[in-house]
Each structure stands twice: as C-alpha cells, then as structure tokens.
C-alpha cells in the first residue's frame, strides 16, 4: 500500500492542485512548502471530512464562493493496482479505505467587553481551545464481577479459577472481544452442553489447583479446539492476561468466566465493556499528561456532562512550548482512539515548527511511538507532517533518516546542470575526491587540471580545470541574478562559496595565515578562522550559510537540488546573494 497522489479543489487557498506524494505507510512523511503555498488548505481538506461528505466552513471555501464544490481525492496503489477514493460536499467514499484525523494548533483569540465607569472597553486574550477527548461518555455500567462468587458458582474446584479483574479492565482485550467474538454462539445448544459437560468433568477431579489445571491441559485441549469461538476467546485471554493467565488451562477457565458474565448481563455486557474501556482510556490520558506536564498547573481530563474534556490554562500561564507539546500529546492520544482502520491518515499541521530542541525531540518520540503502536497492531498509518522548515537543515530533527520520507511540495523549474550533477555524484571517487574538495568546490588561488581523471570517470572535460569550473559556475550566477534564464542551483551554491572564501582570503595578506585558511575544511570553518585573526566578515556572509552550507552529496538518488532551488527562489535570498557578488 502507498499513497501516490492527493488532489484538492476549491478549499481555502487551493483552486485545484494535485500533490504528488508517492509515500509508504508506517514511516514519518514530511511535506515541506513555504508559507502561503497551501499547507493549511491541505490540512483543512482532511479536517473537514465527515463520514458522509466534506463539511467545509463557509470561510474555507475557495475565494468564499459558495457555488464552488470542495473536492478531495486520494489515489493509492495496493497489490500493484492503482485506485482512488474521493469526497465532495455531497458524498464521501474515502472512509471506505482510509480513516483520517487532523492535529492542528488550537490557540484562539477570545474577546470580551469590560464596562469600566460606563465605558465599554474591549479586551482580548489568547486561549487554548478546550480539547474534547471523548464526545460521549458511555453509560456507567459495571461487570459486577465478584471473584469469590465466581469460584462458588463454578463448583467444588472453583479454587482453580483465575481472578479476571485485571483482564476485564484491559482496554485492548475488551476492544478485541467486542469486535471479534460472537457471544450469541455460546448460547447455542452445542456450545452450552459441551461447556457444561467440561465443567462437570473438571469438578470431578481431585488434587491441587496445579494438578487439576494439568488435567485440563492433558484431557480437554482437543475438545476446546473444536469450539472455534471459545478457542478464539482463549487466545485473546492468553494474549492480554499477563501474569494472571499464563497457560491454556487458565485462559480456558477465564473464558468460561467471561462467557458466564455475558450470559448474566446480556445487553448490559457491551455497555460494561464500553464503560471499562472508557475508564482505562481516561486513566491513560491522565497518566500520560501528568508524566509530560512540566508546568505548575494541574492539567487532567475532567468529565463535563457526557464529555471527557481538557480545559487548558490561559495561554499566558504556560510557555508556548509547554502548550504545544501538551495539547499535541492529548490530540495524538485522541487520534490513536480514532484511527483503528486497516489504513489510516494522520495530518499534523505545523504545530511543531516553533518548538525548541528538547520539545521537538519529545514530539518526535511520541510520533515514533504512535507509528510503532499502530504498526504492531497490523494496521497502516500515514503520518503526514506539514512544515515550512527543511528537516535536512536542522540537526535536532532526529527522525531516522532511513525512514523519513521528505517531499517538497513546491515544484522547481531550475534543475541541476547535467555535467555538474555527474561531478557531484562522483565527488567521492578516490582519484578526484581530495582535489575536487580543495581546488574546485572551494576557493584556492592555485589552479588544478584533472583532465585524465575526468576522462577516466566519464566526466565532462569542459570543466576539468578549476579555472574553467569557476568560470562556469559564475556564469550560472549571472543567469540566477538576472532571473531571465534557467540556472543550475548547485552551481550557484559553489560559486557563492568560492566568492566568499576568495573575498576573505584576499584580505589576509600573510602567507602563513593564508595557508592556514586554505587548510580549514568548510566555508564556516574558514569564516571562523578569519574572525580569530581579526578579519571580520559581513553579517550577510554568515546569514547565507543556509545556501553555501548545503551538503552537496548525492545519497540514494535523493535530489538535494530541490530544497536548495526552493531557497534560492526566495526574493530576499536572491538580493542577499547579489550583494555578496558586489563585494
């Protein structure tokens, strides 16, 4: 399974656009685009999905034209077959293939009017929107399980029964039996008589609890296997029973107790399941929030009528980072409760863009745990994160590089020159590596010719001399600054490095220090060296590190030209680079 494309029309800032994603499940998916490109529109499209249609806020219709029809389509590939599902304001079949959930910033502006000495004064404040974790709390119905009574009802060997109190408080177990076990089958004559007969035979045995359980394993296993629904319930009890249920005999006895509970409660059995699951989820919410709450203010789920909610402190009472992490974790837990289909889409809209390093690591930890949890359940999750930040540029963005899928939504028209691209792909070849790094890709007053080496590697001979390479990349800068012709992003990056380093080198005027400068690896280190010997560089030089520090290495066919080209198209960046070439 993979999602190939997402098509959106008539939603907020998007008139019509197809996002080519080609992404696989169970790996972080980072969609990068500048502000104003349409990331929020992407998020709103998914956030507006109801089971039956797209329910779009009137302010989110494209150009607020109520005659336009909002549209969302997901194209996917499964088992080699390409198909699609779609939704508009009248229909929705996306839910037949994907369950969706959106996490976005819940900070809102609230206004109220104060009346001071007859003067009405408007006052605004920033507040975090109340989070509704569970919209409808189930009816308060318990199982009424009494271990002592259960043993007495079983018969003389009731001592062998396990206490299933923890099992019927285990939310995953209860969800599984509600979803997958057909309890009406236990009312069928075949099941009823067979189970009654087995209980009679168990009670005829004598000895210790351990010996009676051993007898069950030796004598009833084959009969149990013939009762398919009972066997399924036993397997679930073994899976979730923990230390209380460690053998088939104990799981079988637990299953008998659960069947007895269901027969006694009848319709209230499912209500008891729902309420027990709710209690477990409420406790999970409370425990996790407490474990990550670094504020002095208690933050815990509370019941408000039939809803379980979190009322957040005023925005000024906690830091932005604390607010974003706490609200994100609460919504992520809500997402985990919602995303239970075979294929799920989680959209996270930019809320992590302004976190500090530690909170960003926290964010990534919980996203990774969320992915692993869903993956372990045998389901797929597409965790789509929208951002204007390039994850490759920030060292504290720590998702495993081999798992992270980065897609740059903004297309580029300026592709790398083929000859320069081939040079980058082969820059680590032993016969050229050292000379390329020293004489070509950075400034050096001496010249170097590598015609034989270029010929051996199948590289373009027209840039086999460092002088020719310098001339070529400088000509690409002229194209870039004129904005009149396509240019090579890699060449602009190289030319900028060479220009800055040459500018600094020519201000040293000391042979020993010049040599020390040339031996520094990397433009940043060369700038730092100049600072250490009293040669200051213009501030604009450091700011442009976002361009010249790009690691121009070709890894696994990842097109590093895309993020570089996107940054180069920024108007301010272009103006700054023009200023550097005037030094």
Tab-separated table of C-alpha atoms in Angstrom, residues 104-108 110 126-134 299-304 307-314 323 327 330-331 334:
chain	number	residue	atom	x	y	z
A	104	UNK	CA	-3.515	21.459	14.366
A	105	UNK	CA	-2.947	24.480	16.565
A	106	UNK	CA	-5.829	25.056	18.972
A	107	UNK	CA	-4.797	28.556	20.086
A	108	UNK	CA	-7.621	31.055	19.552
A	110	UNK	CA	-11.066	35.446	22.758
A	126	UNK	CA	-5.209	34.139	23.757
A	127	UNK	CA	-6.748	30.888	24.932
A	128	UNK	CA	-6.263	27.234	24.111
A	129	UNK	CA	-9.427	25.723	22.737
A	130	UNK	CA	-10.924	23.112	25.071
A	131	UNK	CA	-9.988	19.637	23.878
A	132	UNK	CA	-12.831	17.131	23.676
A	133	UNK	CA	-11.164	13.779	24.198
A	134	UNK	CA	-14.312	11.652	24.266
A	299	UNK	CA	-3.764	19.524	33.761
A	300	UNK	CA	-6.013	16.480	33.736
A	301	UNK	CA	-9.072	15.180	31.898
A	302	UNK	CA	-12.390	16.062	33.538
A	303	UNK	CA	-15.959	14.997	32.911
A	304	UNK	CA	-18.250	17.736	31.648
A	307	UNK	CA	-17.992	14.559	27.608
A	308	UNK	CA	-14.421	13.965	28.727
A	309	UNK	CA	-12.503	17.182	28.150
A	310	UNK	CA	-9.309	19.043	28.954
A	311	UNK	CA	-9.645	22.672	29.962
A	312	UNK	CA	-6.298	24.281	29.340
A	313	UNK	CA	-4.712	27.114	31.334
A	314	UNK	CA	-4.745	30.573	29.801
A	323	UNK	CA	1.277	24.411	25.483
A	327	UNK	CA	-2.052	19.788	23.504
A	330	UNK	CA	-3.575	14.909	24.124
A	331	UNK	CA	-4.708	15.071	20.489
A	334	UNK	CA	-7.353	11.012	20.748
